[in-house]
Every structure is written in C-alpha cells, then in structure tokens.
Amino acid sequence: MTQDEMKKAAGWAALKYVVPGSIVGVGTGSTVNHFIDALATMKDEIKGAVSSSVASTERLKGFGIPVFDLNDVDTLSVYVDGADEINATRDMIKGGGAALTREKIVAAVADQFICIIDNTKTVDVLGTFPLPVEVIPMAREYVAREIRALGGNPVWREGVITDNGNIILDVKGMAITDAKQLETQLNSIVGVVTNGLFAHRGADVVLIGTPDGVVTQQG
Ligand code: 5RP
C-alpha cells in the first residue's frame, strides 16, 4: 500500500464523524484533499464547510460545497485535518503546507478535532519534522534570534508567503518533550503569529491509515 493510499483510507474514514445538517471544519493538505473528495459524496446532507486555506476553499467550491466565512459561524461540530507529526498524547506538529494559523483558528472553534494521517506521521517525540512558525515579515531576523536562544535552528522557508501575507520559519533541531510549554513560549515572542504546535488544542480522535486498515486512537 502506498503512502497516498493510506492517506486516502484515513480521509474517507473521517466521513463517519461528519454530522448531517452541520457545517464542517476542513483543514489543508494532501490527506484532507481525500477527505474533501469523500465529503463531496454527502454534500447534500451538510450545510457546508469552513475552510482553513485558499487551496481547500477552491477544492470545496469545485465540488459545489458552500464555504462559509468563520465569522458567520458560531459552532462547528468537527474539524478534520492532517498533521506532520503526532505523539501518543495527540499533540501535533502542523503547518507543512503553511496553513497553520487558519488551521489553528478553525480548530479552536470546533468541538472535536479529527486528525487524519498515514502511519508515517506517528512519533515518540515531536521535532524530527521541522516546526513551522508563521512570522510577520519585518520580525523575521528578531524572531530567528529568539528561537536560537531557545535552542532551535530556524530556517526561512524562502519563496513561501502564507495566505495571511506572512513568512514561515521552520525550526530544526528541537526534541520537543513539553509541547504545551514550547507552544506558549513561541507564541510569546513578538512578531510570531502562530506556531505549528497543536498541544493546547490537540486532536480528539486520530485516524491512522495503515496497510492493515484504519486504526482509531482517542482519549
Ligand atoms: C498544512 C498541514 C497539513 O495538515 C500537514 O502538512 C499534513 O499534510 P499532508 O496531509 O499533505 O501530509 O498542517 O499546513
């Protein structure tokens, strides 16, 4: 089974968490693209979606699924999104697709975070995947120095501008044993918009595509 087939299995498995008649929070990435394809098969049973990126919005609209502005929506029963790494307590690194800020905002509104991944994304300790940090452009070098002082090695993702007009620093070389603490520390650096640690709001349910089928983990 290829990695993409495992992503597809996880994406389609998330359909059963979609509440008929509701608005669905939709993340970003290749695994989520499979979820959007699946969601299109029940588009007449949902009100629509709130999207975390321009790319996902375009895909949703391409299927005729209405996309709502988050400001017009009070509640979301589920938010479905992928991850770059996830540990046993369901803390995640996200933002490989540079959509971390909108992902974190939509996830904050949702009652349940359904994480869809293939089996290469599970880790004992977060940090092998470089941790994305979205930064206001003029603060890039200041934030980089502050992150170096915390022991990380920030690398500017040159050529990438987020949907919010900001830049991304990918932080290498950190073995993240206290994800909540580091999430808070990074957020307190002036110029940081968001960091890709999803620990204060981790996943509630994890659907892992494996060669033997989809494995479900939850607290
Ligand atoms: C985008 C994300 C994605 O969820 C993460 O990068 C996983 O992507 P993929 O499903 O393509 O492996 O956080 O910002």
mmCIF file of N, CA and C and ligand atoms in Angstrom, residues 7 28-32 81-84 94-100 103 121, ligand 1:
data_model
loop_
_atom_site.group_PDB
_atom_site.id
_atom_site.type_symbol
_atom_site.label_atom_id
_atom_site.label_comp_id
_atom_site.label_asym_id
_atom_site.label_seq_id
_atom_site.Cartn_x
_atom_site.Cartn_y
_atom_site.Cartn_z
ATOM 1 N N LYS A 7 -3.262 7.603 3.192
ATOM 2 C CA LYS A 7 -3.888 8.909 3.430
ATOM 3 C C LYS A 7 -5.353 8.879 2.981
ATOM 4 N N THR A 28 -6.202 21.389 5.608
ATOM 5 C CA THR A 28 -5.425 21.608 4.383
ATOM 6 C C THR A 28 -4.406 20.493 4.194
ATOM 7 N N GLY A 29 -4.171 20.114 2.942
ATOM 8 C CA GLY A 29 -3.101 19.156 2.651
ATOM 9 C C GLY A 29 -3.588 18.004 1.789
ATOM 10 N N SER A 30 -2.653 17.106 1.485
ATOM 11 C CA SER A 30 -2.995 16.011 0.568
ATOM 12 C C SER A 30 -3.944 15.000 1.207
ATOM 13 N N THR A 31 -3.848 14.801 2.522
ATOM 14 C CA THR A 31 -4.784 13.876 3.195
ATOM 15 C C THR A 31 -6.176 14.497 3.236
ATOM 16 N N VAL A 32 -6.225 15.789 3.544
ATOM 17 C CA VAL A 32 -7.511 16.495 3.560
ATOM 18 C C VAL A 32 -8.135 16.521 2.157
ATOM 19 N N ASP A 81 -8.514 17.470 9.858
ATOM 20 C CA ASP A 81 -7.253 17.958 9.286
ATOM 21 C C ASP A 81 -6.156 16.907 9.443
ATOM 22 N N GLY A 82 -5.106 17.058 8.669
ATOM 23 C CA GLY A 82 -3.944 16.180 8.747
ATOM 24 C C GLY A 82 -2.948 16.687 9.776
ATOM 25 N N ALA A 83 -1.771 16.081 9.782
ATOM 26 C CA ALA A 83 -0.687 16.517 10.667
ATOM 27 C C ALA A 83 0.635 16.073 10.052
ATOM 28 N N ASP A 84 1.705 16.744 10.475
ATOM 29 C CA ASP A 84 3.050 16.337 10.020
ATOM 30 C C ASP A 84 3.678 15.350 10.984
ATOM 31 N N LYS A 94 2.002 20.779 12.957
ATOM 32 C CA LYS A 94 1.299 21.025 11.707
ATOM 33 C C LYS A 94 1.909 22.258 11.030
ATOM 34 N N GLY A 95 1.542 22.449 9.770
ATOM 35 C CA GLY A 95 1.995 23.649 9.069
ATOM 36 C C GLY A 95 2.953 23.367 7.936
ATOM 37 N N GLY A 96 3.133 22.072 7.612
ATOM 38 C CA GLY A 96 3.973 21.741 6.458
ATOM 39 C C GLY A 96 3.462 22.408 5.192
ATOM 40 N N GLY A 97 2.160 22.655 5.144
ATOM 41 C CA GLY A 97 1.556 23.337 3.992
ATOM 42 C C GLY A 97 1.383 24.826 4.227
ATOM 43 N N ALA A 98 1.974 25.347 5.307
ATOM 44 C CA ALA A 98 1.982 26.786 5.624
ATOM 45 C C ALA A 98 0.606 27.345 5.991
ATOM 46 N N ALA A 99 -0.346 26.455 6.323
ATOM 47 C CA ALA A 99 -1.709 26.932 6.624
ATOM 48 C C ALA A 99 -1.993 26.932 8.130
ATOM 49 N N LEU A 100 -0.926 26.885 8.955
ATOM 50 C CA LEU A 100 -1.103 26.635 10.388
ATOM 51 C C LEU A 100 -1.982 27.628 11.115
ATOM 52 N N GLU A 103 -5.594 27.098 10.299
ATOM 53 C CA GLU A 103 -5.945 25.769 10.839
ATOM 54 C C GLU A 103 -6.194 25.869 12.351
ATOM 55 N N LYS A 121 3.346 9.254 10.219
ATOM 56 C CA LYS A 121 3.293 10.519 10.975
ATOM 57 C C LYS A 121 3.355 10.336 12.490
HETATM 58 C C1 5RP B 1 -0.828 22.046 6.367
HETATM 59 C C2 5RP B 1 -0.844 20.954 7.385
HETATM 60 C C3 5RP B 1 -1.109 19.578 6.913
HETATM 61 O O1 5RP B 1 -2.161 19.040 7.648
HETATM 62 C C4 5RP B 1 0.126 18.734 7.106
HETATM 63 O O2 5RP B 1 1.218 19.371 6.456
HETATM 64 C C5 5RP B 1 -0.068 17.325 6.535
HETATM 65 O O3 5RP B 1 -0.141 17.390 5.150
HETATM 66 P P1 5RP B 1 -0.362 16.115 4.250
HETATM 67 O O4 5RP B 1 -1.749 15.621 4.547
HETATM 68 O O5 5RP B 1 -0.227 16.632 2.837
HETATM 69 O O6 5RP B 1 0.681 15.084 4.592
HETATM 70 O O7 5RP B 1 -0.638 21.166 8.544
HETATM 71 O O8 5RP B 1 -0.457 23.279 6.921
#
